[in-house]
Amino acid sequence: MTQRILLTGGAGYIGSHTYAALVEAGYEVVILDNFSNSARDVPDRLELLLDRKIKVIEGDVLDRAMLDRVFAKHDFDAVVHFAASKAVGESVKEPLAYMQNNIGGLVTLMQAMQAAGVFRLVFSSSASVYGNNAQLPIAETAERSYGNPYGHTKLVCEQIIEQTLASDPRWAVGVLRYFNPVGAHPSGLIGEDPAGVPDNLMPYIAKVAGGELPCISIFGDDYPTPDGTGVRDYIHVCDLADGHVLSLRSLFHEGKGHVVNLGTGRGYSVLEVISAYAQASGRDIPYLVAPRRPGDAAATYANPALAKEMLGFSARFDLGDMCRSSWEWVSTQAQSADA
Ligand code: WQD
């Protein structure tokens, strides 16, 4: 029997890659997205990529009445929940909007799920629940904290899930803590498409490589790291998508939940990423050293052992693959824009 999945935020960066992986794994998937942070042509691109019709519902997870109608119409077996705001800098300026959207959205969704008798959920969490002082490599047992309103919403959502599980054993939830998702689908049809000037490192470097931005500012080169620049655990978005397929499979087969890191276990510095991107793109990536960015940790990278043990997950792609796929996507986009 084909299992039917509701994918909230499925037109977004990670959501669209996960949509492709779920369909290729044999699931029947419906996307729910309000297109607040996703391009409207993503469903068309997914249809091209997968050669199939895409079911998309335009709506907001805060809209309980709409959710009740959606659950009444479709007999879902599980939900993968991406729909949330995710820009750290924006969360500092708009904490209430982040609390409402991220926490209110999860509560409304889980209430609608409970009313419809749907109790399997994969939740998009983040390594930002570990705060900035966790022992490296970071294991799931590390103490949680938060360094910004975005990370705070992810921590509160995890606690809401824990309380709900404790109150009702019918729930089975996969909590996936992403490290730094980067790269794009090898087809060049979907990828990260941030509006304006990106906050994150790799999409910014991509715009420098593409000539849209003049140079990258390295936020501090005096960290206690091998080359002084910040170290992060970058993970290919396609590896991340595969992690969601394995999480769902575990919920269906094991019937119980898990809380796991999705990272590679390997940290790369800003300078290493710049060098790898220059090699992948064949472009010069000018940079200058700027002051540290407030709230940044020196280094974060995952202990990936538990995801391997519980889900059989391990990342396949290395930094070169991530940069090449990003450059393929960015340069394909630029070509179609010039056409
Ligand atoms: C990476 C490194 C910067 C930009 C954030 C969120 C996290 C997740 C991923 C949602 C750091 C340096 C960056 C630049 C730079 N988001 N950098 N110049 O901050 O590790 O994680 O995005 O889930 O929750 O916190 O990612 O890409 O912003 O920074 O030097 O222009 O690159 O200092 O060392 P970050 P990032």
Short mmCIF file of C-alpha atoms and ligand atoms in Angstrom, two decimals:
data_model
loop_
_atom_site.label_atom_id
_atom_site.label_comp_id
_atom_site.label_asym_id
_atom_site.label_seq_id
_atom_site.Cartn_x
_atom_site.Cartn_y
_atom_site.Cartn_z
CA MET A 1 0.00 0.00 0.00
CA THR A 2 1.57 3.32 -1.05
CA GLN A 3 2.06 5.56 1.96
CA ARG A 4 0.72 9.07 1.63
CA ILE A 5 2.73 11.99 2.97
CA LEU A 6 1.90 15.64 3.58
CA LEU A 7 5.05 17.73 3.01
CA THR A 8 4.70 21.22 4.52
CA GLY A 9 7.11 23.77 3.08
CA GLY A 10 7.69 21.33 0.22
CA ALA A 11 8.39 24.10 -2.32
CA GLY A 12 11.32 25.39 -0.27
CA TYR A 13 15.03 24.59 -0.58
CA ILE A 14 15.24 21.47 1.58
CA GLY A 15 11.55 20.68 1.10
CA SER A 16 11.80 20.43 -2.70
CA HIS A 17 14.85 18.16 -2.53
CA THR A 18 13.06 16.00 0.03
CA TYR A 19 9.98 15.90 -2.20
CA ALA A 20 12.09 14.44 -5.01
CA ALA A 21 13.70 11.88 -2.69
CA LEU A 22 10.33 10.80 -1.21
CA VAL A 23 8.73 10.34 -4.63
CA GLU A 24 11.75 8.39 -5.85
CA ALA A 25 11.43 6.21 -2.73
CA GLY A 26 7.84 5.36 -3.71
CA TYR A 27 5.83 7.62 -1.41
CA GLU A 28 2.78 9.54 -2.61
CA VAL A 29 3.40 13.16 -1.59
CA VAL A 30 1.26 16.30 -1.40
CA ILE A 31 3.04 19.67 -0.95
CA LEU A 32 1.55 22.36 1.28
CA ASP A 33 3.30 25.71 0.96
CA ASN A 34 2.37 29.39 1.37
CA PHE A 35 5.23 30.40 -0.99
CA SER A 36 6.45 33.01 1.50
CA ASN A 37 10.03 31.79 1.03
CA SER A 38 9.91 29.67 -2.11
CA ALA A 39 9.75 30.39 -5.84
CA ARG A 40 6.41 29.68 -7.51
CA ASP A 41 8.06 27.76 -10.32
CA VAL A 42 9.48 25.07 -8.01
CA PRO A 43 6.52 22.69 -8.54
CA ASP A 44 6.96 23.07 -12.31
CA ARG A 45 10.65 22.27 -11.95
CA LEU A 46 9.81 19.22 -9.84
CA GLU A 47 7.36 18.05 -12.54
CA LEU A 48 10.17 18.37 -15.10
CA LEU A 49 12.61 16.56 -12.83
CA LEU A 50 10.28 13.72 -11.89
CA ASP A 51 8.17 13.59 -15.05
CA ARG A 52 4.94 13.46 -13.07
CA LYS A 53 2.14 15.74 -11.94
CA ILE A 54 2.78 17.46 -8.61
CA LYS A 55 0.00 17.93 -6.07
CA VAL A 56 0.45 21.35 -4.44
CA ILE A 57 -1.87 23.07 -1.98
CA GLU A 58 -1.21 26.77 -1.38
CA GLY A 59 -1.85 27.42 2.29
CA ASP A 60 -0.42 28.22 5.70
CA VAL A 61 0.07 25.76 8.55
CA LEU A 62 -1.33 28.43 10.88
CA ASP A 63 -4.71 28.05 9.14
CA ARG A 64 -6.37 25.30 11.20
CA ALA A 65 -9.60 25.24 9.18
CA MET A 66 -7.62 24.76 5.96
CA LEU A 67 -5.56 21.99 7.58
CA ASP A 68 -8.72 20.20 8.73
CA ARG A 69 -10.07 20.32 5.17
CA VAL A 70 -6.77 18.98 3.79
CA PHE A 71 -6.65 16.09 6.26
CA ALA A 72 -10.32 15.29 5.60
CA LYS A 73 -9.67 15.14 1.85
CA HIS A 74 -6.42 13.16 1.89
CA ASP A 75 -5.86 10.03 3.93
CA PHE A 76 -2.30 10.88 5.03
CA ASP A 77 -0.12 8.32 6.79
CA ALA A 78 2.52 10.83 7.94
CA VAL A 79 3.64 14.46 7.77
CA VAL A 80 7.10 15.89 7.04
CA HIS A 81 7.13 19.43 8.45
CA PHE A 82 9.49 22.01 6.93
CA ALA A 83 7.22 25.09 6.84
CA ALA A 84 8.96 27.55 9.15
CA SER A 85 11.06 30.72 9.06
CA LYS A 86 14.81 30.02 9.18
CA ALA A 87 16.89 33.20 8.87
CA VAL A 88 18.86 33.78 12.08
CA GLY A 89 19.42 37.49 11.46
CA GLU A 90 15.75 38.07 10.62
CA SER A 91 14.70 36.23 13.79
CA VAL A 92 16.69 38.71 15.90
CA LYS A 93 14.75 41.60 14.32
CA GLU A 94 11.35 39.82 14.35
CA PRO A 95 11.28 37.42 17.33
CA LEU A 96 7.50 37.49 17.74
CA ALA A 97 6.92 36.66 14.06
CA TYR A 98 9.32 33.71 14.42
CA MET A 99 7.61 32.47 17.59
CA GLN A 100 4.19 32.71 15.96
CA ASN A 101 5.18 31.11 12.68
CA ASN A 102 7.51 28.39 13.91
CA ILE A 103 5.93 27.48 17.25
CA GLY A 104 2.33 28.38 16.39
CA GLY A 105 2.67 26.57 13.08
CA LEU A 106 3.87 23.35 14.73
CA VAL A 107 1.16 23.43 17.40
CA THR A 108 -1.60 24.04 14.84
CA LEU A 109 -0.28 21.31 12.59
CA MET A 110 -0.01 18.76 15.41
CA GLN A 111 -3.53 19.61 16.63
CA ALA A 112 -4.90 19.04 13.11
CA MET A 113 -2.91 15.80 12.85
CA GLN A 114 -4.25 14.57 16.20
CA ALA A 115 -7.83 15.40 15.18
CA ALA A 116 -7.34 13.48 11.94
CA GLY A 117 -5.69 10.50 13.63
CA VAL A 118 -2.32 11.05 11.93
CA PHE A 119 0.51 10.47 14.43
CA ARG A 120 3.69 10.06 12.39
CA LEU A 121 5.72 13.27 12.03
CA VAL A 122 9.21 14.14 10.78
CA PHE A 123 10.26 17.49 12.24
CA SER A 124 12.89 19.80 10.74
CA SER A 125 15.06 20.82 13.67
CA SER A 126 18.52 22.37 13.68
CA ALA A 127 21.97 22.13 15.22
CA SER A 128 21.25 25.62 16.52
CA VAL A 129 19.51 23.93 19.49
CA TYR A 130 23.02 23.09 20.75
CA GLY A 131 23.95 26.74 21.29
CA ASN A 132 27.58 27.80 20.81
CA ASN A 133 29.50 25.92 23.48
CA ALA A 134 28.76 22.25 22.87
CA GLN A 135 31.64 19.79 23.10
CA LEU A 136 32.86 18.68 19.66
CA PRO A 137 31.90 16.52 17.84
CA ILE A 138 28.36 17.34 18.96
CA ALA A 139 26.30 14.34 20.08
CA GLU A 140 22.52 14.33 20.55
CA THR A 141 23.08 14.13 24.30
CA ALA A 142 24.72 17.58 24.31
CA GLU A 143 22.93 20.12 26.47
CA ARG A 144 20.49 22.23 24.49
CA SER A 145 20.35 26.00 24.56
CA TYR A 146 19.92 28.72 21.97
CA GLY A 147 21.82 31.71 20.71
CA ASN A 148 19.06 33.52 18.82
CA PRO A 149 15.24 33.58 18.49
CA TYR A 150 15.36 31.17 15.52
CA GLY A 151 17.27 28.58 17.55
CA HIS A 152 14.94 29.27 20.48
CA THR A 153 11.88 28.38 18.36
CA LYS A 154 13.49 25.09 17.32
CA LEU A 155 14.26 24.25 20.94
CA VAL A 156 10.71 25.08 22.07
CA CYS A 157 9.29 23.00 19.22
CA GLU A 158 11.41 20.03 20.30
CA GLN A 159 10.11 20.44 23.86
CA ILE A 160 6.51 20.64 22.63
CA ILE A 161 7.05 17.40 20.73
CA GLU A 162 8.53 15.76 23.85
CA GLN A 163 5.50 16.82 25.94
CA THR A 164 3.07 15.60 23.30
CA LEU A 165 4.82 12.22 23.04
CA ALA A 166 4.67 11.87 26.83
CA SER A 167 0.92 12.58 26.81
CA ASP A 168 -0.05 10.29 23.94
CA PRO A 169 1.88 7.13 22.95
CA ARG A 170 0.24 7.08 19.54
CA TRP A 171 2.76 9.70 18.36
CA ALA A 172 5.97 8.65 16.58
CA VAL A 173 8.20 11.61 15.72
CA GLY A 174 11.55 11.85 13.93
CA VAL A 175 13.41 14.98 15.06
CA LEU A 176 16.22 15.76 12.60
CA ARG A 177 18.86 18.28 13.64
CA TYR A 178 20.42 19.70 10.48
CA PHE A 179 23.90 21.11 10.47
CA ASN A 180 24.69 23.31 7.46
CA PRO A 181 22.70 22.31 4.36
CA VAL A 182 24.33 23.36 1.06
CA GLY A 183 24.49 22.33 -2.59
CA ALA A 184 21.78 21.45 -5.09
CA HIS A 185 20.17 18.58 -6.95
CA PRO A 186 22.52 17.19 -9.67
CA SER A 187 19.87 17.93 -12.32
CA GLY A 188 20.45 21.69 -11.89
CA LEU A 189 16.65 22.08 -11.79
CA ILE A 190 16.24 22.83 -8.07
CA GLY A 191 18.54 24.48 -5.56
CA GLU A 192 18.92 27.22 -2.99
CA ASP A 193 17.44 30.44 -4.34
CA PRO A 194 17.71 33.08 -1.60
CA ALA A 195 16.14 36.43 -2.40
CA GLY A 196 18.53 39.39 -2.16
CA VAL A 197 21.89 39.24 -0.40
CA PRO A 198 22.30 35.80 1.24
CA ASP A 199 23.11 35.51 4.95
CA ASN A 200 24.68 32.09 4.60
CA LEU A 201 28.18 31.40 3.38
CA MET A 202 27.79 29.13 0.36
CA PRO A 203 24.96 30.98 -1.42
CA TYR A 204 26.95 34.18 -0.90
CA ILE A 205 30.10 32.63 -2.36
CA ALA A 206 27.97 31.37 -5.26
CA LYS A 207 26.89 34.93 -6.06
CA VAL A 208 30.52 36.09 -5.94
CA ALA A 209 31.51 33.25 -8.29
CA GLY A 210 28.64 34.23 -10.59
CA GLY A 211 29.73 37.88 -10.58
CA GLU A 212 26.56 39.13 -8.85
CA LEU A 213 28.51 40.21 -5.74
CA PRO A 214 32.08 41.59 -5.70
CA CYS A 215 33.65 39.66 -2.80
CA ILE A 216 32.95 37.64 0.30
CA SER A 217 33.58 39.02 3.80
CA ILE A 218 35.12 36.45 6.10
CA PHE A 219 33.59 37.08 9.51
CA GLY A 220 36.72 36.76 11.63
CA ASP A 221 40.02 34.96 11.06
CA ASP A 222 41.10 34.89 14.69
CA TYR A 223 39.03 31.94 15.92
CA PRO A 224 40.74 29.03 17.70
CA THR A 225 40.53 26.90 14.54
CA PRO A 226 43.29 25.52 12.24
CA ASP A 227 43.24 28.54 9.90
CA GLY A 228 41.47 31.00 12.21
CA THR A 229 38.19 31.05 10.26
CA GLY A 230 34.87 29.53 11.35
CA VAL A 231 34.39 25.78 10.97
CA ARG A 232 31.03 24.20 10.11
CA ASP A 233 29.64 20.76 9.20
CA TYR A 234 28.34 21.33 5.66
CA ILE A 235 26.02 18.60 4.43
CA HIS A 236 24.76 18.13 0.86
CA VAL A 237 21.05 18.88 0.62
CA CYS A 238 20.54 15.57 -1.21
CA ASP A 239 22.11 13.72 1.74
CA LEU A 240 19.75 15.64 3.99
CA ALA A 241 16.78 14.64 1.83
CA ASP A 242 17.84 10.98 2.03
CA GLY A 243 17.93 11.34 5.82
CA HIS A 244 14.22 12.25 5.75
CA VAL A 245 13.37 9.16 3.70
CA LEU A 246 15.22 7.00 6.22
CA SER A 247 13.50 8.78 9.12
CA LEU A 248 10.05 8.15 7.64
CA ARG A 249 10.92 4.53 6.86
CA SER A 250 11.93 4.08 10.50
CA LEU A 251 8.67 5.60 11.78
CA PHE A 252 6.66 3.20 9.60
CA HIS A 253 8.74 0.13 10.35
CA GLU A 254 9.83 0.68 13.96
CA GLY A 255 6.72 2.57 15.02
CA LYS A 256 8.79 4.74 17.34
CA GLY A 257 10.59 8.03 17.02
CA HIS A 258 14.18 9.26 17.16
CA VAL A 259 16.20 12.44 17.64
CA VAL A 260 19.30 12.47 15.43
CA ASN A 261 21.89 14.81 13.97
CA LEU A 262 22.06 15.05 10.19
CA GLY A 263 25.67 16.06 9.54
CA THR A 264 28.77 14.55 7.99
CA GLY A 265 30.94 14.61 11.12
CA ARG A 266 33.55 16.63 9.16
CA GLY A 267 34.04 20.36 9.69
CA TYR A 268 35.33 22.70 6.99
CA SER A 269 36.60 26.26 7.54
CA VAL A 270 35.43 29.32 5.63
CA LEU A 271 38.77 29.45 3.79
CA GLU A 272 38.45 25.77 2.84
CA VAL A 273 34.97 26.39 1.45
CA ILE A 274 36.15 29.39 -0.56
CA SER A 275 39.03 27.37 -1.99
CA ALA A 276 36.78 24.40 -2.82
CA TYR A 277 34.24 26.66 -4.52
CA ALA A 278 36.94 28.38 -6.58
CA GLN A 279 38.13 24.95 -7.72
CA ALA A 280 34.59 23.71 -8.47
CA SER A 281 33.58 26.84 -10.40
CA GLY A 282 36.91 27.73 -12.00
CA ARG A 283 36.17 31.27 -10.79
CA ASP A 284 38.23 33.57 -8.59
CA ILE A 285 36.50 34.23 -5.25
CA PRO A 286 37.83 37.54 -3.88
CA TYR A 287 37.51 37.90 -0.10
CA LEU A 288 38.33 40.31 2.68
CA VAL A 289 38.59 39.69 6.43
CA ALA A 290 35.85 41.45 8.41
CA PRO A 291 35.03 41.50 12.14
CA ARG A 292 33.45 38.44 13.73
CA ARG A 293 29.66 38.14 13.35
CA PRO A 294 27.95 38.36 16.77
CA GLY A 295 26.57 35.02 17.90
CA ASP A 296 28.85 32.89 15.73
CA ALA A 297 30.54 29.84 17.21
CA ALA A 298 34.17 29.13 16.33
CA ALA A 299 33.43 25.56 15.26
CA THR A 300 30.47 23.20 15.12
CA TYR A 301 30.34 19.73 13.60
CA ALA A 302 28.27 16.64 14.30
CA ASN A 303 28.89 13.29 15.83
CA PRO A 304 26.95 11.39 13.13
CA ALA A 305 27.03 7.98 14.88
CA LEU A 306 23.45 7.88 16.17
CA ALA A 307 21.84 8.59 12.77
CA LYS A 308 23.94 5.77 11.37
CA GLU A 309 22.93 3.40 14.18
CA MET A 310 19.22 4.26 14.25
CA LEU A 311 18.48 5.07 10.61
CA GLY A 312 21.40 3.61 8.67
CA PHE A 313 22.15 7.20 7.57
CA SER A 314 25.57 8.41 6.48
CA ALA A 315 26.39 11.30 4.22
CA ARG A 316 27.64 10.35 0.74
CA PHE A 317 28.85 13.67 -0.62
CA ASP A 318 32.00 15.66 0.18
CA LEU A 319 32.69 19.39 -0.02
CA GLY A 320 33.75 19.20 -3.67
CA ASP A 321 30.44 17.55 -4.58
CA MET A 322 28.55 20.22 -2.63
CA CYS A 323 30.37 23.09 -4.36
CA ARG A 324 30.08 21.54 -7.85
CA SER A 325 26.34 20.97 -7.46
CA SER A 326 25.86 24.50 -6.13
CA TRP A 327 27.82 25.98 -9.05
CA GLU A 328 25.88 23.84 -11.57
CA TRP A 329 22.61 25.19 -10.16
CA VAL A 330 23.75 28.83 -9.97
CA SER A 331 25.26 28.86 -13.46
CA THR A 332 22.20 27.10 -14.94
CA GLN A 333 19.98 29.72 -13.30
CA ALA A 334 22.17 32.53 -14.67
CA GLN A 335 22.01 31.05 -18.19
CA SER A 336 18.20 30.82 -18.10
CA ALA A 337 18.01 34.39 -16.74
CA ASP A 338 20.15 35.62 -19.66
CA ALA A 339 18.16 33.60 -22.22
C1 WQD B 1 28.82 29.61 8.14
C2 WQD B 1 30.22 30.15 8.44
C3 WQD B 1 30.21 32.35 9.37
C4 WQD B 1 28.61 34.29 5.76
C5 WQD B 1 23.09 29.16 10.02
C6 WQD B 1 22.02 28.95 11.04
C7 WQD B 1 21.67 27.48 11.12
C8 WQD B 1 21.27 26.99 9.76
C9 WQD B 1 22.41 27.23 8.77
C10 WQD B 1 18.89 27.04 9.48
C11 WQD B 1 30.31 30.88 9.76
C12 WQD B 1 30.88 32.34 8.00
C13 WQD B 1 29.07 33.36 6.67
C14 WQD B 1 29.51 35.26 5.25
C15 WQD B 1 31.27 34.31 6.58
N1 WQD B 1 20.09 27.62 9.32
N2 WQD B 1 30.37 33.36 7.06
N3 WQD B 1 30.81 35.23 5.68
O1 WQD B 1 25.65 30.59 10.88
O2 WQD B 1 26.70 28.26 10.71
O3 WQD B 1 24.25 28.50 10.44
O4 WQD B 1 22.67 28.65 8.76
O5 WQD B 1 18.67 25.94 9.92
O6 WQD B 1 20.60 27.33 12.02
O7 WQD B 1 22.55 29.34 12.30
O8 WQD B 1 25.75 29.35 8.66
O9 WQD B 1 26.43 29.96 6.39
O10 WQD B 1 25.68 31.81 7.98
O11 WQD B 1 27.89 30.69 8.32
O12 WQD B 1 32.46 34.32 6.97
O13 WQD B 1 29.14 36.14 4.42
O14 WQD B 1 30.57 31.09 7.42
O15 WQD B 1 30.92 33.21 10.27
O16 WQD B 1 31.60 30.63 10.31
P1 WQD B 1 25.67 29.24 10.25
P2 WQD B 1 26.38 30.51 7.77
#
